[in-house]
PDB file of C-alpha atoms in Angstrom:
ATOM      1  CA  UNK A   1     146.438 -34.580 134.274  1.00 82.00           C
ATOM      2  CA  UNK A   2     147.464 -34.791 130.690  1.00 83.00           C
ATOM      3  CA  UNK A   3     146.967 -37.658 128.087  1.00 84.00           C
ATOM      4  CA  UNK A   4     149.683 -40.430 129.057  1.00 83.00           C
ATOM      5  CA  UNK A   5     150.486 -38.904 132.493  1.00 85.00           C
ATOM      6  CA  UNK A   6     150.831 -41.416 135.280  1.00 85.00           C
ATOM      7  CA  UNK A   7     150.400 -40.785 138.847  1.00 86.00           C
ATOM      8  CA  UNK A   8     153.608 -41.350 139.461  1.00 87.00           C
ATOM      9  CA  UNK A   9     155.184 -39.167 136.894  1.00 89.00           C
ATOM     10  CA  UNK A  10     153.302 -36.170 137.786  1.00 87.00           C
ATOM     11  CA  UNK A  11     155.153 -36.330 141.309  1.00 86.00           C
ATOM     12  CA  UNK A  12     158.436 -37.271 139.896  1.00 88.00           C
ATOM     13  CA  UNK A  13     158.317 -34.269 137.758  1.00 88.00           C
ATOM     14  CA  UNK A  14     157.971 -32.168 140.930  1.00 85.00           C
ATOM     15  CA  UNK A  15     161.849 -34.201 142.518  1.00 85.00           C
ATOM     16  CA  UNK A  16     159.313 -35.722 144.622  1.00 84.00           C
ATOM     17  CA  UNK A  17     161.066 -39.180 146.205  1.00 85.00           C
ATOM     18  CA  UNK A  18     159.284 -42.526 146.050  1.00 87.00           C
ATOM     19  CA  UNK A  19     158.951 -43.090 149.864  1.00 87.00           C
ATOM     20  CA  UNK A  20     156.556 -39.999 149.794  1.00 86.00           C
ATOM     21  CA  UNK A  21     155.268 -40.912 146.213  1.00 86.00           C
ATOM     22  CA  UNK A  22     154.218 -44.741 148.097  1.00 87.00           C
ATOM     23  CA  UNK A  23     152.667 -42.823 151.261  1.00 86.00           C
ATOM     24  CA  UNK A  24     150.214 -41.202 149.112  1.00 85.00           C
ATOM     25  CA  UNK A  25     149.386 -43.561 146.758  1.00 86.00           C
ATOM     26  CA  UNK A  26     148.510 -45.606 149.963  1.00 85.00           C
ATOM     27  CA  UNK A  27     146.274 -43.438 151.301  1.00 82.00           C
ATOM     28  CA  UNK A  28     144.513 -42.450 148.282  1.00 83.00           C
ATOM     29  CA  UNK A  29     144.150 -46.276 146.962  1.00 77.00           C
ATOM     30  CA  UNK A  30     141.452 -46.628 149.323  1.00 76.00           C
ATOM     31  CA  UNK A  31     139.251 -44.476 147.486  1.00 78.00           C
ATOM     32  CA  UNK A  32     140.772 -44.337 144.144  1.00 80.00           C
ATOM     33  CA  UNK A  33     142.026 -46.568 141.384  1.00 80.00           C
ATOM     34  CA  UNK A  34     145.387 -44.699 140.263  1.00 80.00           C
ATOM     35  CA  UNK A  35     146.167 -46.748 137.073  1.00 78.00           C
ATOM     36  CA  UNK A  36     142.722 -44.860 135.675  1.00 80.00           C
ATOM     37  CA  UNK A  37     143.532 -41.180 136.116  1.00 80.00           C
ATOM     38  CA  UNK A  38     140.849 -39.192 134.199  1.00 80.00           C
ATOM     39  CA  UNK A  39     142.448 -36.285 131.515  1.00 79.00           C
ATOM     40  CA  UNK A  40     141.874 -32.702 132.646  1.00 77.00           C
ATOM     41  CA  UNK A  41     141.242 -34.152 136.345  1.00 80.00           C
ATOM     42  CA  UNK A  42     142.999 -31.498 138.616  1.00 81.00           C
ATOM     43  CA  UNK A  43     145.203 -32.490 141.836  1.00 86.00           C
ATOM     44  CA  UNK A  44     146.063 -30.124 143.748  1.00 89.00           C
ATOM     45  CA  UNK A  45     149.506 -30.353 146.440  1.00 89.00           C
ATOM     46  CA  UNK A  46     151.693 -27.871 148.270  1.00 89.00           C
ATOM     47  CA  UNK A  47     155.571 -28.593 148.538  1.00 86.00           C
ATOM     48  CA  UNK A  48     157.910 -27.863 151.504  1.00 84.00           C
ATOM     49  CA  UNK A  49     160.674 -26.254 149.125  1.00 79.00           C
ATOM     50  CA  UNK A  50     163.385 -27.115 152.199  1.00 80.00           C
ATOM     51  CA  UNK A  51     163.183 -30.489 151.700  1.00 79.00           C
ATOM     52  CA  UNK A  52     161.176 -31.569 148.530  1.00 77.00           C
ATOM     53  CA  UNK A  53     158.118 -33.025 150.687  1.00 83.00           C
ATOM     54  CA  UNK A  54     154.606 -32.557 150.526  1.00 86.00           C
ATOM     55  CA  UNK A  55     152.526 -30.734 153.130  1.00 89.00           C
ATOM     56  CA  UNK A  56     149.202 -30.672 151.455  1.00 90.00           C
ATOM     57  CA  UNK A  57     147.678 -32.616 148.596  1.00 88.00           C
ATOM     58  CA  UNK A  58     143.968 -32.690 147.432  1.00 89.00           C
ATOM     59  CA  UNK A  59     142.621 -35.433 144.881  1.00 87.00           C
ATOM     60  CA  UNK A  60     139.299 -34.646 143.022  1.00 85.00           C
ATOM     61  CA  UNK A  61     137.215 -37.662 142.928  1.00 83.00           C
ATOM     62  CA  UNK A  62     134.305 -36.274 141.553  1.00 81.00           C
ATOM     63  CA  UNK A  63     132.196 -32.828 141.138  1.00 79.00           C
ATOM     64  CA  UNK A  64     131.022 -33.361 145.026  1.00 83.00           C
ATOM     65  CA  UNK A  65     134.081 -35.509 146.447  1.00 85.00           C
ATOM     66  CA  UNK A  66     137.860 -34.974 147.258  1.00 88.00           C
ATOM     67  CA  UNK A  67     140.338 -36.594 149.218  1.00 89.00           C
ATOM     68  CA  UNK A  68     142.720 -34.096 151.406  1.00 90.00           C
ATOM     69  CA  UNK A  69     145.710 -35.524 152.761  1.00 89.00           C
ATOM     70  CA  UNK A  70     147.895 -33.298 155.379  1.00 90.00           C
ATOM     71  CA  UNK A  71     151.378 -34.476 157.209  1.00 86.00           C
ATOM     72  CA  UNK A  72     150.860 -34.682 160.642  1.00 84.00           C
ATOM     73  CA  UNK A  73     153.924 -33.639 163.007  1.00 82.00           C
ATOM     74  CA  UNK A  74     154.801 -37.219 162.746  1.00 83.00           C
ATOM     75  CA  UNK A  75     155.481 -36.692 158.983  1.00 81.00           C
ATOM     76  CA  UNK A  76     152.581 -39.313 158.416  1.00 84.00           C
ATOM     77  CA  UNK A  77     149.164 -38.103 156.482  1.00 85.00           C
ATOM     78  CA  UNK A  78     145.835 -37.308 157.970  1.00 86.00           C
ATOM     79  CA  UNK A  79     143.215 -38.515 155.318  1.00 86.00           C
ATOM     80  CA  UNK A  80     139.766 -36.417 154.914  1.00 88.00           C
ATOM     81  CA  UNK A  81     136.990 -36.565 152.786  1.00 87.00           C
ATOM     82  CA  UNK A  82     135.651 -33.221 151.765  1.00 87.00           C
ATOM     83  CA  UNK A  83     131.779 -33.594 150.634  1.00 86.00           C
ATOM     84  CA  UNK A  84     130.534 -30.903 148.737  1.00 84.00           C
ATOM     85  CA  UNK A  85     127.031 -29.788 149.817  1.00 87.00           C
ATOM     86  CA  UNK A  86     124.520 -28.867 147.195  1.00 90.00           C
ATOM     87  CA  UNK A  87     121.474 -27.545 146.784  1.00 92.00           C
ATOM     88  CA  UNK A  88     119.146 -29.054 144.512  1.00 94.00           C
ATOM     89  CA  UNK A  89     117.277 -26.621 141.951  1.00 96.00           C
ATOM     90  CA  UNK A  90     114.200 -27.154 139.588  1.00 97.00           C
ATOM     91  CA  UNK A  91     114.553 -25.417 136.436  1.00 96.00           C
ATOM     92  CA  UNK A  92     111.513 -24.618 133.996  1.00 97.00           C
ATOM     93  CA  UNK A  93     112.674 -23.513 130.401  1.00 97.00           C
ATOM     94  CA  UNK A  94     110.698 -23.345 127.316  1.00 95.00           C
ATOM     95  CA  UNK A  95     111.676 -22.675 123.662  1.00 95.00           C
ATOM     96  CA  UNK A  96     110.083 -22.573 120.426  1.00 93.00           C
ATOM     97  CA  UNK A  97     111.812 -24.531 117.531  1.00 91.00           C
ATOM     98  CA  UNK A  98     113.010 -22.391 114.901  1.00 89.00           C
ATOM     99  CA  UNK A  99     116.232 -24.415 113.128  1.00 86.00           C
ATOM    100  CA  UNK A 100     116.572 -27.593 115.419  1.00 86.00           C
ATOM    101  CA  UNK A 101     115.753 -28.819 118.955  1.00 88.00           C
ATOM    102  CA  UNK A 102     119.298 -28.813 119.902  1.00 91.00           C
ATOM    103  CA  UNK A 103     120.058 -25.294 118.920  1.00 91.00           C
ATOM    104  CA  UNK A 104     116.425 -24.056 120.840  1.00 92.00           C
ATOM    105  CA  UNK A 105     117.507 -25.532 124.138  1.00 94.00           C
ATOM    106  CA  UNK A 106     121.152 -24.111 123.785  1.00 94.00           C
ATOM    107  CA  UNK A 107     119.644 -20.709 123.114  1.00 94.00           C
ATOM    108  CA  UNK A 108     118.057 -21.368 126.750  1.00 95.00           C
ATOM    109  CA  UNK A 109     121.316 -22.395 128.329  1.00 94.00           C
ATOM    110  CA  UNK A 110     119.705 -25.873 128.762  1.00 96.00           C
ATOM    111  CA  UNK A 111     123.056 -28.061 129.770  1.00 95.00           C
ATOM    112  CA  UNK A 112     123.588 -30.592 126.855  1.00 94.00           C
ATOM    113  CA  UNK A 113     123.454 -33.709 128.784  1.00 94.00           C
ATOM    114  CA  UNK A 114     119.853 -32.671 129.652  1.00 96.00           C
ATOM    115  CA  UNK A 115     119.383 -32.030 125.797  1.00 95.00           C
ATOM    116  CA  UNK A 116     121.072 -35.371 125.287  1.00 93.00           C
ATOM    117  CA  UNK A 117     118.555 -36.866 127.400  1.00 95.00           C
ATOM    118  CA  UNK A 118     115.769 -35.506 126.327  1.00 94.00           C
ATOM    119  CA  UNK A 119     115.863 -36.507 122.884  1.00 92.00           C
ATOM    120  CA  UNK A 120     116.359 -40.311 124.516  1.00 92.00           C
ATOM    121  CA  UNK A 121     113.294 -40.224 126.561  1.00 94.00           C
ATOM    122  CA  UNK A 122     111.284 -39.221 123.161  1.00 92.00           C
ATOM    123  CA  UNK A 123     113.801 -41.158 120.739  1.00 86.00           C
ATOM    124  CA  UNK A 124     111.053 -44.175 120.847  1.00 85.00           C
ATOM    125  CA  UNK A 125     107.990 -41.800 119.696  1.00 86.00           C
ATOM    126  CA  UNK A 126     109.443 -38.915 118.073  1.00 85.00           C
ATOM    127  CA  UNK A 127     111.469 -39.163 114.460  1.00 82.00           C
ATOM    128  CA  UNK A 128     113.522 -35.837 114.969  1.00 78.00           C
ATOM    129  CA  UNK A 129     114.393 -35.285 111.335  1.00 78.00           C
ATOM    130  CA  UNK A 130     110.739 -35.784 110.151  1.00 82.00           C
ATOM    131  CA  UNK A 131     108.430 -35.071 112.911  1.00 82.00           C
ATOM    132  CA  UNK A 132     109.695 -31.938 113.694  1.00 84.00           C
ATOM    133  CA  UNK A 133     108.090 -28.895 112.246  1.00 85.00           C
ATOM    134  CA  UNK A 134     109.344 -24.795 112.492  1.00 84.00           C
ATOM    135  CA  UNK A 135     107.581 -23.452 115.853  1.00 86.00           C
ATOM    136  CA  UNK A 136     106.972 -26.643 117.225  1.00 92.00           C
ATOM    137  CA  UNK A 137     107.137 -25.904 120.885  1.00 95.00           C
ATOM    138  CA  UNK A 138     109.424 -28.004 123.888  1.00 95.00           C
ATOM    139  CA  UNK A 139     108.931 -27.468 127.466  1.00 96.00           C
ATOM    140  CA  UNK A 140     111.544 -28.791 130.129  1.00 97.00           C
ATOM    141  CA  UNK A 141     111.556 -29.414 134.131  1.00 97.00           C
ATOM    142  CA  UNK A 142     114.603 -30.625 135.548  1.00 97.00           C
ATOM    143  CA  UNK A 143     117.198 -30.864 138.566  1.00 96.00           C
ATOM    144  CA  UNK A 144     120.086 -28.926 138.891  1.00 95.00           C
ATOM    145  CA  UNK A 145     122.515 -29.410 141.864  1.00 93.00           C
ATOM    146  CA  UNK A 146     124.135 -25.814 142.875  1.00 92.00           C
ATOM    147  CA  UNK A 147     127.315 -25.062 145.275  1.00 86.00           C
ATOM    148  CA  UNK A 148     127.382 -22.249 147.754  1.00 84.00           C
ATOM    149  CA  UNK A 149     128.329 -19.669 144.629  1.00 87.00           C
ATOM    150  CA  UNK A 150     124.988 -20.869 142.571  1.00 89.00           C
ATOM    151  CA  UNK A 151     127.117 -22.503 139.992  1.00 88.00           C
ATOM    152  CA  UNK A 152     125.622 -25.799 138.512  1.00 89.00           C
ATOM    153  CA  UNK A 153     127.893 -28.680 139.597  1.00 87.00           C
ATOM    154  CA  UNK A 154     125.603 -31.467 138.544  1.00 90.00           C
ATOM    155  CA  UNK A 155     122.038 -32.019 136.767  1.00 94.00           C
ATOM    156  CA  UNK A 156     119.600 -34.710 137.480  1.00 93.00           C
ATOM    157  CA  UNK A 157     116.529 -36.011 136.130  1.00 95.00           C
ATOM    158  CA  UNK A 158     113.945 -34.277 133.722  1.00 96.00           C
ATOM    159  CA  UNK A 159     110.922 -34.167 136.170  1.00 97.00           C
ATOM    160  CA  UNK A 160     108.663 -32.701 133.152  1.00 97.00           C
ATOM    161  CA  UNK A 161     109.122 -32.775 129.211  1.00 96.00           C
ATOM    162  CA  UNK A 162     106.463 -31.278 126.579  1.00 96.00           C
ATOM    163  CA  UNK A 163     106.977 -31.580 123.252  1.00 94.00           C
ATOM    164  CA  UNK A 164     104.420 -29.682 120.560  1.00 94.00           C
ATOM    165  CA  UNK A 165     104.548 -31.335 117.616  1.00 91.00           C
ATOM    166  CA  UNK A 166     101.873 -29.438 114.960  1.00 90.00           C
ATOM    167  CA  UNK A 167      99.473 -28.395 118.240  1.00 90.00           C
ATOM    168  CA  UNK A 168      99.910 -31.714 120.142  1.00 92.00           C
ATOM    169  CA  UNK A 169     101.135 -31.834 123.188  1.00 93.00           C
ATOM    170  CA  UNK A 170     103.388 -34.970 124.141  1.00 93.00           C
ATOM    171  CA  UNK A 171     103.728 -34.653 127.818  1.00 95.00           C
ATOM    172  CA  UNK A 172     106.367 -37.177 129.740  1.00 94.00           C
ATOM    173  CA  UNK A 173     106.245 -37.228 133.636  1.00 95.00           C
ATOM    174  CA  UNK A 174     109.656 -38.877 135.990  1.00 94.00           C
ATOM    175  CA  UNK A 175     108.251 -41.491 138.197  1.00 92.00           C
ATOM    176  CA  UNK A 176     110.985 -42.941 140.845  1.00 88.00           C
ATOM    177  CA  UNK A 177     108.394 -44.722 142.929  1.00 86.00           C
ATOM    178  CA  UNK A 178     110.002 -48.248 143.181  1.00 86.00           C
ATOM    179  CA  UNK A 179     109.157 -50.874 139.737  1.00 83.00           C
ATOM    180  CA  UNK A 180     107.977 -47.836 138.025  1.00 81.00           C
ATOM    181  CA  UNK A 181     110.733 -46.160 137.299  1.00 85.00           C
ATOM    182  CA  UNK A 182     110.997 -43.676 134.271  1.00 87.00           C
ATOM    183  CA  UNK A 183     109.230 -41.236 131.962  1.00 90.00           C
TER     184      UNK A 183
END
């Protein structure tokens, strides 16, 4: 999906007619509010080139969610919901700081919402511009979700965060245990 693409559109593009264009959007409205299609988000159909109608069609709702729609023999379509099992992963990395915190946890392949989020759980203590001396040291525990091929599909929380300003460690802990919630 492209900036300024509707729903609708997309279809039409393909000479698909608005009886078929209506059967869809009805079974996918369910699950899915049309009128905010995300850029880049992929869907995914199959055409039946005889007569311009769709056999297949897959909507993404999220990194662990689709929708699969299939026409039945009764040219009506069967809805599914395809739930993408992961695995959860903890990951340890560790980095000494060199230029900037940012550019020491990319060296490590640490994703950048996790380095996002990191500098927000110290953002009330630590003064990154000042505070921040060469070889300081970070260290970094957190969740990764993983499909069946080992990629990363989603992170989660930082379980464990050390930062070593000038010899001092500044340990944070994740506590979900219910009104205590945090680092």
């Amino acid at each position: 999906i492209s900036s300024g693409e509707t729903f609708d559109k997309i279809l039409k593009f393909y000479l698909i007619e608005d009886d078929e264009i209506i059967k869809i959007k009805k079974n996918l409205s369910k699950k899915v509010d049309l009128n905010k299609l995300n850029t880049r988000q992929i869907i995914n159909f199959s055409l039946d080139q005889s007569n311009n109608k769709i056999k297949e069609f897959t909507f993404q709702i999220s990194n662990t969610e689709k929708i699969y729609l299939k026409k039945d023999i009764n040219n009506s379509f069967n809805q599914e919901t395809i739930v993408l099992k992961l695995d959860k992963k903890i990951v340890y990395k560790e980095n000494a700081i060199l230029q900037s915190l940012y550019k020491s946890a990319t060296e490590q392949n640490i994703p950048a919402n996790i380095i996002i989020e990191f500098a927000r759980i110290y953002g009330f203590q630590v003064d990154f511009q000042r505070d921040i001396r060469t070889k300081d040291k970070f260290q970094i525990m957190y969740e990764v979700f993983i499909d069946e091929n080992k990629k990363v599909i989603e992170t989660g929380e930082i379980k464990f965060a050390n930062l070593k300003l000038s010899g001092q460690d500044n340990s944070l802990y994740y506590f979900n245990k219910k009104g205590s919630e945090g680092h």
